[in-house]
CSV table of C-alpha atoms and ligand atoms in Angstrom, one decimal:
chain,number,residue,atom,x,y,z
S,348,MET,CA,26.0,-16.0,11.0
S,349,SER,CA,23.6,-13.9,8.9
S,350,VAL,CA,20.0,-13.9,8.9
S,351,ILE,CA,18.9,-14.3,5.0
S,352,ILE,CA,15.1,-13.7,5.0
S,353,LEU,CA,13.6,-14.7,1.1
S,354,GLY,CA,9.9,-12.5,1.1
S,355,ILE,CA,7.8,-13.2,-1.3
S,356,GLU,CA,4.3,-11.2,-2.0
S,357,SER,CA,1.2,-12.1,-4.3
S,358,SER,CA,-1.5,-10.9,-2.7
S,359,CYS,CA,-3.0,-8.8,-5.7
S,360,ASP,CA,-1.8,-8.2,-9.2
S,361,ASP,CA,2.3,-7.6,-8.3
S,362,THR,CA,4.6,-11.0,-7.9
S,363,SER,CA,7.0,-9.7,-5.9
S,364,ALA,CA,10.3,-11.1,-3.8
S,365,ALA,CA,13.1,-10.0,-1.7
S,366,VAL,CA,15.9,-11.0,0.1
S,367,ILE,CA,16.9,-8.9,3.6
S,368,ALA,CA,20.4,-10.0,4.8
S,369,ASP,CA,20.8,-9.2,8.8
S,370,GLY,CA,18.4,-6.5,8.0
S,371,ILE,CA,19.2,-4.5,5.0
S,372,LEU,CA,17.5,-5.2,1.5
S,373,ARG,CA,20.1,-7.3,-0.8
S,374,SER,CA,17.0,-7.4,-3.4
S,375,ASN,CA,13.6,-6.3,-4.3
S,376,VAL,CA,12.2,-7.6,-7.3
S,377,ILE,CA,8.5,-6.8,-8.8
S,378,ALA,CA,6.7,-8.2,-11.7
S,379,SER,CA,3.7,-6.1,-12.1
S,380,GLN,CA,0.4,-7.6,-13.9
S,381,LYS,CA,0.2,-5.7,-17.7
S,382,VAL,CA,-3.1,-7.8,-18.4
S,383,HIS,CA,-5.4,-6.1,-15.9
S,384,GLU,CA,-5.0,-3.0,-17.8
S,385,ALA,CA,-7.7,-4.1,-20.7
S,386,TYR,CA,-10.5,-4.4,-17.7
S,387,GLY,CA,-10.2,-1.2,-15.7
S,388,GLY,CA,-9.5,-3.8,-12.2
S,389,VAL,CA,-8.2,-6.6,-11.6
S,390,VAL,CA,-9.6,-9.8,-12.9
S,391,PRO,CA,-8.7,-12.2,-9.7
S,392,GLU,CA,-8.3,-15.7,-12.2
S,393,LEU,CA,-5.8,-13.4,-14.1
S,394,ALA,CA,-4.4,-12.4,-11.6
S,395,SER,CA,-3.8,-16.1,-10.1
S,396,ARG,CA,-2.5,-17.1,-13.2
S,397,ALA,CA,-0.1,-14.4,-14.4
S,398,HIS,CA,1.7,-15.3,-10.5
S,399,GLN,CA,2.1,-18.7,-11.5
S,400,GLN,CA,3.8,-17.7,-14.5
S,401,ASN,CA,5.9,-14.9,-12.7
S,402,ILE,CA,7.1,-16.5,-9.1
S,403,VAL,CA,9.3,-18.3,-9.9
S,404,PRO,CA,11.7,-16.3,-12.4
S,405,VAL,CA,10.8,-13.5,-9.9
S,406,VAL,CA,12.4,-15.4,-7.0
S,407,SER,CA,15.6,-16.5,-9.1
S,408,GLU,CA,16.4,-13.3,-10.2
S,409,ALA,CA,15.5,-12.1,-6.4
S,410,ILE,CA,17.8,-14.4,-5.2
S,411,ARG,CA,20.7,-13.6,-7.9
S,412,GLN,CA,20.4,-10.3,-7.6
S,413,ALA,CA,20.7,-10.2,-3.7
S,414,GLY,CA,24.4,-12.7,-4.8
S,415,ILE,CA,23.6,-15.3,-2.7
S,416,ASP,CA,22.6,-19.6,-3.4
S,417,LYS,CA,19.3,-20.5,-2.2
S,418,LYS,CA,20.6,-22.1,-0.2
S,419,ASP,CA,21.6,-19.6,2.2
S,420,LEU,CA,18.5,-18.5,2.9
S,421,THR,CA,17.8,-18.8,6.7
S,422,ALA,CA,14.0,-18.8,6.5
S,423,ILE,CA,11.0,-18.3,3.9
S,424,ALA,CA,8.7,-15.4,4.5
S,425,TYR,CA,5.2,-14.9,2.5
S,426,THR,CA,2.4,-12.6,2.8
S,427,ARG,CA,-0.4,-15.2,4.5
S,428,GLY,CA,-3.4,-11.9,3.6
S,429,PRO,CA,-5.5,-10.1,3.6
S,430,GLY,CA,-5.7,-10.2,-0.5
S,431,LEU,CA,-7.0,-12.2,-3.4
S,432,LEU,CA,-7.5,-16.0,-2.5
S,433,GLY,CA,-6.0,-17.4,-5.8
S,434,SER,CA,-3.6,-14.7,-6.2
S,435,LEU,CA,-2.3,-15.9,-2.3
S,436,LEU,CA,-2.9,-19.5,-2.8
S,437,VAL,CA,0.0,-19.2,-5.3
S,438,GLY,CA,3.1,-17.4,-3.0
S,439,THR,CA,1.7,-19.7,-0.5
S,440,SER,CA,1.8,-22.6,-1.7
S,441,PHE,CA,5.4,-21.2,-3.5
S,442,ALA,CA,6.6,-20.3,-0.1
S,443,LYS,CA,5.9,-23.9,1.4
S,444,GLY,CA,7.3,-26.0,-1.2
S,445,MET,CA,10.5,-23.7,-0.7
S,446,SER,CA,10.8,-24.4,3.1
S,447,ILE,CA,10.2,-28.3,2.5
S,448,GLY,CA,12.3,-28.1,0.0
S,449,LEU,CA,15.5,-26.4,2.0
S,450,ASP,CA,14.0,-27.7,5.1
S,451,ILE,CA,14.1,-24.2,6.9
S,452,PRO,CA,11.3,-22.3,8.4
S,453,LEU,CA,7.9,-20.7,7.3
S,454,ILE,CA,6.9,-17.2,8.7
S,455,ASP,CA,3.4,-15.7,7.5
S,456,VAL,CA,3.0,-12.4,7.6
S,457,ASN,CA,0.1,-9.5,7.4
S,458,HIS,CA,0.0,-7.8,4.2
S,459,LEU,CA,-0.9,-4.6,6.1
S,460,HIS,CA,1.4,-5.1,9.0
S,461,ALA,CA,4.3,-5.4,6.3
S,462,HIS,CA,2.7,-2.2,4.8
S,463,VAL,CA,3.2,-0.2,8.3
S,464,LEU,CA,7.0,-2.2,9.0
S,465,SER,CA,8.1,-0.9,4.9
S,466,HIS,CA,9.4,1.7,7.1
S,467,PHE,CA,11.8,-0.7,8.7
S,468,ILE,CA,13.5,-1.5,5.2
S,469,LYS,CA,16.7,-0.5,5.0
S,470,CYS,CA,19.2,0.2,2.5
S,471,ASP,CA,21.9,0.4,4.4
S,472,GLN,CA,23.1,0.6,8.2
S,473,THR,CA,22.9,4.6,8.2
S,474,ASP,CA,19.4,4.5,7.3
S,475,LYS,CA,16.6,6.0,9.9
S,476,VAL,CA,13.5,4.3,11.1
S,477,PRO,CA,10.4,5.6,13.3
S,478,GLU,CA,10.0,5.4,16.8
S,479,PHE,CA,7.6,4.0,18.6
S,480,PRO,CA,4.6,5.0,18.7
S,481,PHE,CA,3.6,6.3,15.7
S,482,LEU,CA,0.7,6.6,13.4
S,483,CYS,CA,0.6,4.9,10.2
S,484,LEU,CA,-2.0,6.7,7.8
S,485,LEU,CA,-2.4,3.1,5.8
S,486,ILE,CA,-3.7,4.1,2.2
S,487,SER,CA,-4.2,1.2,-1.2
S,488,GLY,CA,-6.3,0.0,-3.2
S,489,GLY,CA,-7.8,-1.7,-0.8
S,490,ASN,CA,-7.6,-0.6,2.4
S,491,SER,CA,-7.8,3.2,4.5
S,492,GLN,CA,-6.5,3.2,7.8
S,493,ILE,CA,-5.2,5.2,10.6
S,494,ILE,CA,-3.0,2.9,13.0
S,495,LEU,CA,-1.3,2.9,16.5
S,496,VAL,CA,1.4,1.1,15.8
S,497,ARG,CA,3.5,0.9,19.5
S,498,SER,CA,5.7,-2.4,18.8
S,499,MET,CA,6.8,-4.2,15.8
S,500,ASN,CA,3.8,-6.8,16.6
S,501,ASP,CA,1.1,-4.4,18.4
S,502,MET,CA,-1.0,-2.4,16.2
S,503,GLU,CA,-3.9,-0.8,16.9
S,504,ILE,CA,-6.5,0.5,13.7
S,505,LEU,CA,-8.3,3.8,15.2
S,506,GLY,CA,-10.3,4.4,12.3
S,507,LYS,CA,-11.0,3.1,8.6
S,508,THR,CA,-12.8,3.3,5.9
S,509,ILE,CA,-16.7,2.3,6.0
S,510,ASP,CA,-16.6,2.1,2.3
S,511,ASP,CA,-14.6,2.8,-0.3
S,512,ALA,CA,-10.6,3.0,-0.3
S,513,ALA,CA,-9.1,5.9,-1.3
S,514,GLY,CA,-7.4,3.7,-3.9
S,515,GLU,CA,-10.3,3.2,-5.0
S,516,ALA,CA,-12.1,6.8,-5.3
S,517,PHE,CA,-8.6,7.6,-7.6
S,518,ASP,CA,-9.1,4.6,-9.5
S,519,LYS,CA,-13.2,4.5,-10.1
S,520,CYS,CA,-13.3,8.4,-10.8
S,521,ALA,CA,-9.9,7.9,-13.2
S,522,LYS,CA,-12.3,4.8,-15.3
S,523,VAL,CA,-15.5,7.6,-15.4
S,524,MET,CA,-12.6,9.9,-17.0
S,525,GLY,CA,-11.4,7.6,-19.2
S,526,LEU,CA,-7.9,7.0,-17.7
S,527,PRO,CA,-6.1,4.4,-17.9
S,528,TYR,CA,-5.6,1.2,-14.6
S,529,PRO,CA,-4.5,2.0,-12.0
S,530,GLY,CA,-5.2,5.4,-12.5
S,531,GLY,CA,-4.2,7.2,-9.5
S,532,PRO,CA,-0.8,7.6,-10.5
S,533,HIS,CA,-2.3,9.5,-13.9
S,534,ILE,CA,-4.5,11.6,-11.6
S,535,ASP,CA,-1.4,12.7,-9.8
S,536,ARG,CA,0.3,13.4,-12.8
S,537,LEU,CA,-2.4,15.5,-14.5
S,538,ALA,CA,-3.1,17.2,-11.0
S,539,THR,CA,-0.2,19.0,-11.6
S,540,GLU,CA,-1.4,20.9,-14.6
S,541,GLY,CA,-4.9,21.8,-13.3
S,542,ASN,CA,-6.7,24.3,-10.7
S,543,PRO,CA,-7.5,22.4,-7.7
S,544,GLU,CA,-10.1,25.0,-6.9
S,545,ALA,CA,-11.9,25.0,-9.9
S,546,PHE,CA,-14.8,21.7,-9.1
S,547,SER,CA,-15.8,21.4,-5.3
S,548,PHE,CA,-17.3,17.6,-4.4
S,549,SER,CA,-18.8,16.2,-1.2
S,550,LYS,CA,-16.8,15.3,1.7
S,551,PRO,CA,-18.3,12.7,3.9
S,552,HIS,CA,-19.5,14.0,7.8
S,553,ILE,CA,-19.2,10.6,9.8
S,554,PRO,CA,-17.5,10.9,13.2
S,555,GLY,CA,-14.8,9.4,15.1
S,556,LEU,CA,-11.8,8.8,12.7
S,557,ASP,CA,-13.3,6.2,10.6
S,558,TYR,CA,-13.3,7.4,6.5
S,559,SER,CA,-15.3,7.4,3.2
S,560,PHE,CA,-15.1,7.7,-0.1
S,561,SER,CA,-18.3,6.5,-1.6
S,562,GLY,CA,-19.9,9.6,-1.6
S,563,LEU,CA,-17.1,11.5,-3.0
S,564,LYS,CA,-17.2,9.3,-5.8
S,565,THR,CA,-21.4,9.8,-6.1
S,566,SER,CA,-20.4,13.9,-6.2
S,567,PHE,CA,-17.9,13.4,-9.4
S,568,LEU,CA,-19.8,11.0,-11.2
S,569,TYR,CA,-22.8,13.6,-11.1
S,570,THR,CA,-20.9,16.4,-12.0
S,571,VAL,CA,-19.2,14.9,-14.9
S,572,ARG,CA,-22.7,13.6,-16.1
S,573,ASP,CA,-24.4,16.9,-14.7
S,574,ASN,CA,-21.9,18.9,-17.2
S,575,ILE,CA,-21.2,16.7,-20.0
S,576,LYS,CA,-24.9,17.2,-20.8
S,577,GLU,CA,-24.1,21.1,-21.8
S,578,ASP,CA,-20.8,20.0,-23.1
S,579,PRO,CA,-19.9,16.6,-24.7
S,580,ASP,CA,-16.0,16.6,-24.3
S,581,PHE,CA,-16.5,18.6,-20.7
S,582,ILE,CA,-14.3,15.7,-19.7
S,583,THR,CA,-11.3,16.6,-22.3
S,584,HIS,CA,-11.3,20.2,-21.9
S,585,ASN,CA,-11.7,19.8,-18.1
S,586,LEU,CA,-9.1,17.1,-17.1
S,587,PRO,CA,-6.3,18.4,-15.3
S,588,ASP,CA,-9.1,20.7,-13.3
S,589,LEU,CA,-10.9,17.4,-12.1
S,590,CYS,CA,-7.6,15.9,-11.4
S,591,ALA,CA,-6.7,18.7,-9.4
S,592,SER,CA,-10.1,19.2,-7.7
S,593,LEU,CA,-10.4,15.3,-6.7
S,594,GLN,CA,-7.2,15.2,-5.4
S,595,LYS,CA,-7.3,18.0,-3.0
S,596,THR,CA,-10.5,16.2,-1.7
S,597,ILE,CA,-9.2,13.0,-1.1
S,598,ILE,CA,-6.1,14.7,0.6
S,599,ASP,CA,-8.6,17.2,2.7
S,600,ILE,CA,-10.4,13.7,4.0
S,601,LEU,CA,-7.3,11.8,4.7
S,602,LEU,CA,-5.5,14.9,6.8
S,603,ASN,CA,-8.5,16.0,8.3
S,604,LYS,CA,-8.8,12.6,10.1
S,605,LEU,CA,-5.0,12.0,10.6
S,606,SER,CA,-5.1,15.3,12.5
S,607,LYS,CA,-7.5,14.4,14.5
S,608,ALA,CA,-6.0,11.5,15.0
S,609,ILE,CA,-2.7,13.3,16.2
S,610,ARG,CA,-4.5,15.9,18.2
S,611,GLN,CA,-6.3,12.8,20.2
S,612,THR,CA,-3.4,10.4,20.6
S,613,GLY,CA,-0.6,13.0,21.2
S,614,VAL,CA,1.7,10.7,19.2
S,615,ARG,CA,4.7,12.4,17.5
S,616,HIS,CA,5.8,10.9,15.0
S,617,VAL,CA,3.8,9.7,11.6
S,618,ALA,CA,4.2,7.6,8.9
S,619,ILE,CA,2.6,6.6,5.2
S,620,GLY,CA,1.8,3.8,3.1
S,621,GLY,CA,0.3,2.1,0.8
S,622,GLY,CA,-0.4,2.8,-2.7
S,623,VAL,CA,-1.8,5.9,-2.3
S,624,SER,CA,1.1,7.1,-0.5
S,625,ALA,CA,3.4,7.6,-4.1
S,626,ASN,CA,0.8,10.5,-4.2
S,627,SER,CA,2.7,13.9,-4.6
S,628,GLY,CA,0.0,15.6,-3.2
S,629,VAL,CA,-0.7,13.7,-0.2
S,630,ARG,CA,3.4,13.1,0.2
S,631,SER,CA,3.7,16.9,0.7
S,632,ALA,CA,0.4,17.8,2.4
S,633,VAL,CA,1.3,15.1,5.1
S,634,GLU,CA,5.2,16.7,5.0
S,635,LYS,CA,3.2,20.0,5.5
S,636,LEU,CA,0.8,19.2,8.1
S,637,CYS,CA,3.4,17.7,10.4
S,638,ARG,CA,5.6,20.9,9.9
S,639,ASP,CA,2.9,23.0,11.0
S,640,MET,CA,1.9,20.6,14.2
S,641,LYS,CA,5.6,20.0,15.2
S,642,ILE,CA,5.4,16.2,14.5
S,643,THR,CA,8.0,14.2,12.6
S,644,PRO,CA,7.0,13.0,9.2
S,645,TRP,CA,7.9,9.5,7.6
S,646,ILE,CA,7.4,9.1,4.4
S,647,PRO,CA,8.4,5.9,2.6
S,648,GLU,CA,10.4,5.2,-0.4
S,649,ARG,CA,7.9,5.0,-3.8
S,650,ALA,CA,9.1,1.9,-4.0
S,651,PHE,CA,8.1,0.5,-0.9
S,652,THR,CA,4.9,2.2,-1.2
S,653,THR,CA,2.9,0.0,-3.4
S,654,ASP,CA,3.0,-3.9,-2.9
S,655,ASN,CA,6.4,-5.1,-2.7
S,656,ALA,CA,8.3,-8.2,-1.2
S,657,ALA,CA,10.8,-6.0,0.8
S,658,MET,CA,8.4,-5.3,3.5
S,659,VAL,CA,7.3,-9.3,3.6
S,660,ALA,CA,10.8,-9.5,4.1
S,661,ILE,CA,11.2,-7.3,6.5
S,662,ALA,CA,8.1,-7.9,8.6
S,663,GLY,CA,9.1,-11.9,8.3
S,664,TYR,CA,12.9,-10.5,10.0
S,665,TYR,CA,11.2,-9.4,12.7
S,666,LYS,CA,9.0,-12.3,12.9
S,667,TYR,CA,12.6,-14.5,12.9
S,668,LEU,CA,13.8,-12.9,15.7
S,669,ASN,CA,11.0,-13.4,17.8
S,670,ASN,CA,10.9,-16.4,17.0
S,671,GLU,CA,7.7,-17.0,15.4
S,672,PHE,CA,7.1,-19.2,12.7
S,673,SER,CA,4.0,-20.6,10.8
S,674,ASP,CA,2.5,-24.1,10.7
S,675,LEU,CA,2.9,-26.0,7.4
S,676,ALA,CA,-0.9,-26.5,8.0
S,677,LEU,CA,-2.1,-22.9,7.7
S,678,PRO,CA,-4.4,-21.6,4.8
S,679,PRO,CA,-4.3,-18.1,3.2
S,680,PHE,CA,-7.1,-15.5,4.0
S,681,ALA,CA,-8.6,-12.9,1.8
S,682,ARG,CA,-9.7,-10.5,4.9
S,683,VAL,CA,-9.2,-9.5,7.9
S,684,SER,CA,-7.8,-6.7,10.1
S,685,ILE,CA,-4.8,-5.7,11.7
W,1950,KG4,O1,-0.7,-0.6,-2.1
W,1950,KG4,P1,-0.8,-1.2,-3.5
W,1950,KG4,O2,0.2,-1.3,-4.2
W,1950,KG4,O3,-2.2,-2.3,-3.3
W,1950,KG4,C1,-3.2,-2.0,-3.3
W,1950,KG4,O4,-3.9,-2.4,-2.5
W,1950,KG4,O5,-3.9,-3.4,-4.0
W,1950,KG4,O6,-2.1,0.5,-4.1
W,1950,KG4,C2,-3.0,0.5,-5.1
W,1950,KG4,C3,-3.1,1.8,-5.4
W,1950,KG4,C4,-4.3,1.6,-6.6
W,1950,KG4,O7,-5.6,2.1,-5.5
W,1950,KG4,C5,-2.9,2.7,-7.2
W,1950,KG4,O8,-4.3,3.9,-8.3
W,1950,KG4,C6,-2.7,3.9,-6.1
W,1950,KG4,O9,-2.7,2.8,-4.9
W,1950,KG4,N1,-1.8,4.4,-6.4
W,1950,KG4,C7,-1.5,5.9,-6.3
W,1950,KG4,C8,-0.6,6.3,-7.3
W,1950,KG4,N2,0.5,5.4,-6.7
W,1950,KG4,C9,-0.5,4.2,-6.9
W,1950,KG4,N3,-3.0,6.9,-6.0
W,1950,KG4,C10,-2.6,8.0,-6.3
W,1950,KG4,N4,-1.1,8.9,-6.9
W,1950,KG4,C11,-0.4,8.0,-7.1
W,1950,KG4,N5,0.8,8.5,-7.1
């Protein structure tokens, strides 16, 4: 009999549902919330309300696109945390209600685990997956971590940000330049037309494998502030160069610690994940680093980099095979490491 998992993701500002049947992706529906654009960042209360509006149509559409009936589902996997509590409550409550209604098991998934396991999403049987152990550079709007992945459920954080995440550096600097939220994709696009050597911003000097991005953000802000005194249209005149130089600095910071982690662990497979791994500069820099160090890169499809339920469904699928189920009484959690 087939194992058919419905995944539900609602940790931040994307409402998503996906169906995975016997490890193969059948549907992945994502409703991104536009309501936050006007505010330059995610407004938690508005996110919760949008999830409430989206969740029924998104789940129905995922089931329809998978070509199944809800009665065919074997189990429901949902993101329990970390994330925005109000947003998580919507997905968690919906998953619990559906599991009671259909009388099928419930599986709680850690959002960060799911990002790492996105590399195991198969669109068909021929898709290849990473070998254990591998390193995963998890870079998103809320996290920047280097994770040693020994197995599906054995992960160790070797380094993490001590302040801002890489995505926050993109988004906050984008805001200074007047770009819409989220700024990462806009900087990515504009950077292709700019000179990455035009400006230099400060890089952190912290020991070990931890990251820091708040100094870069301040240095970016000071550069803009100082130059605007001379030229009030400094941003407009230098937009692609500012984007290219900022992106290059973020990539240098990310790869400096990643290559250190590769040398320290001797691991031969490196994966990237999270929203910032959609960045074209990050993707090609990681590929080049892996080529130079003669190791295998795992670069996810862009659809699986930002928040999506396919990664929740695949994480749930492996928990199902391992008989790991969750209790209806489990509350969502806002913050936790891997
Ligand atoms: O993983 P994700 O969807 O969720 C959260 O952490 O909430 O990551 C979102 C982050 C945002 O900071 C966004 O600006 C960034 O990923 N991002 C990018 C790109 N696409 C998304 N950053 C740089 N370049 C991109 N192409």
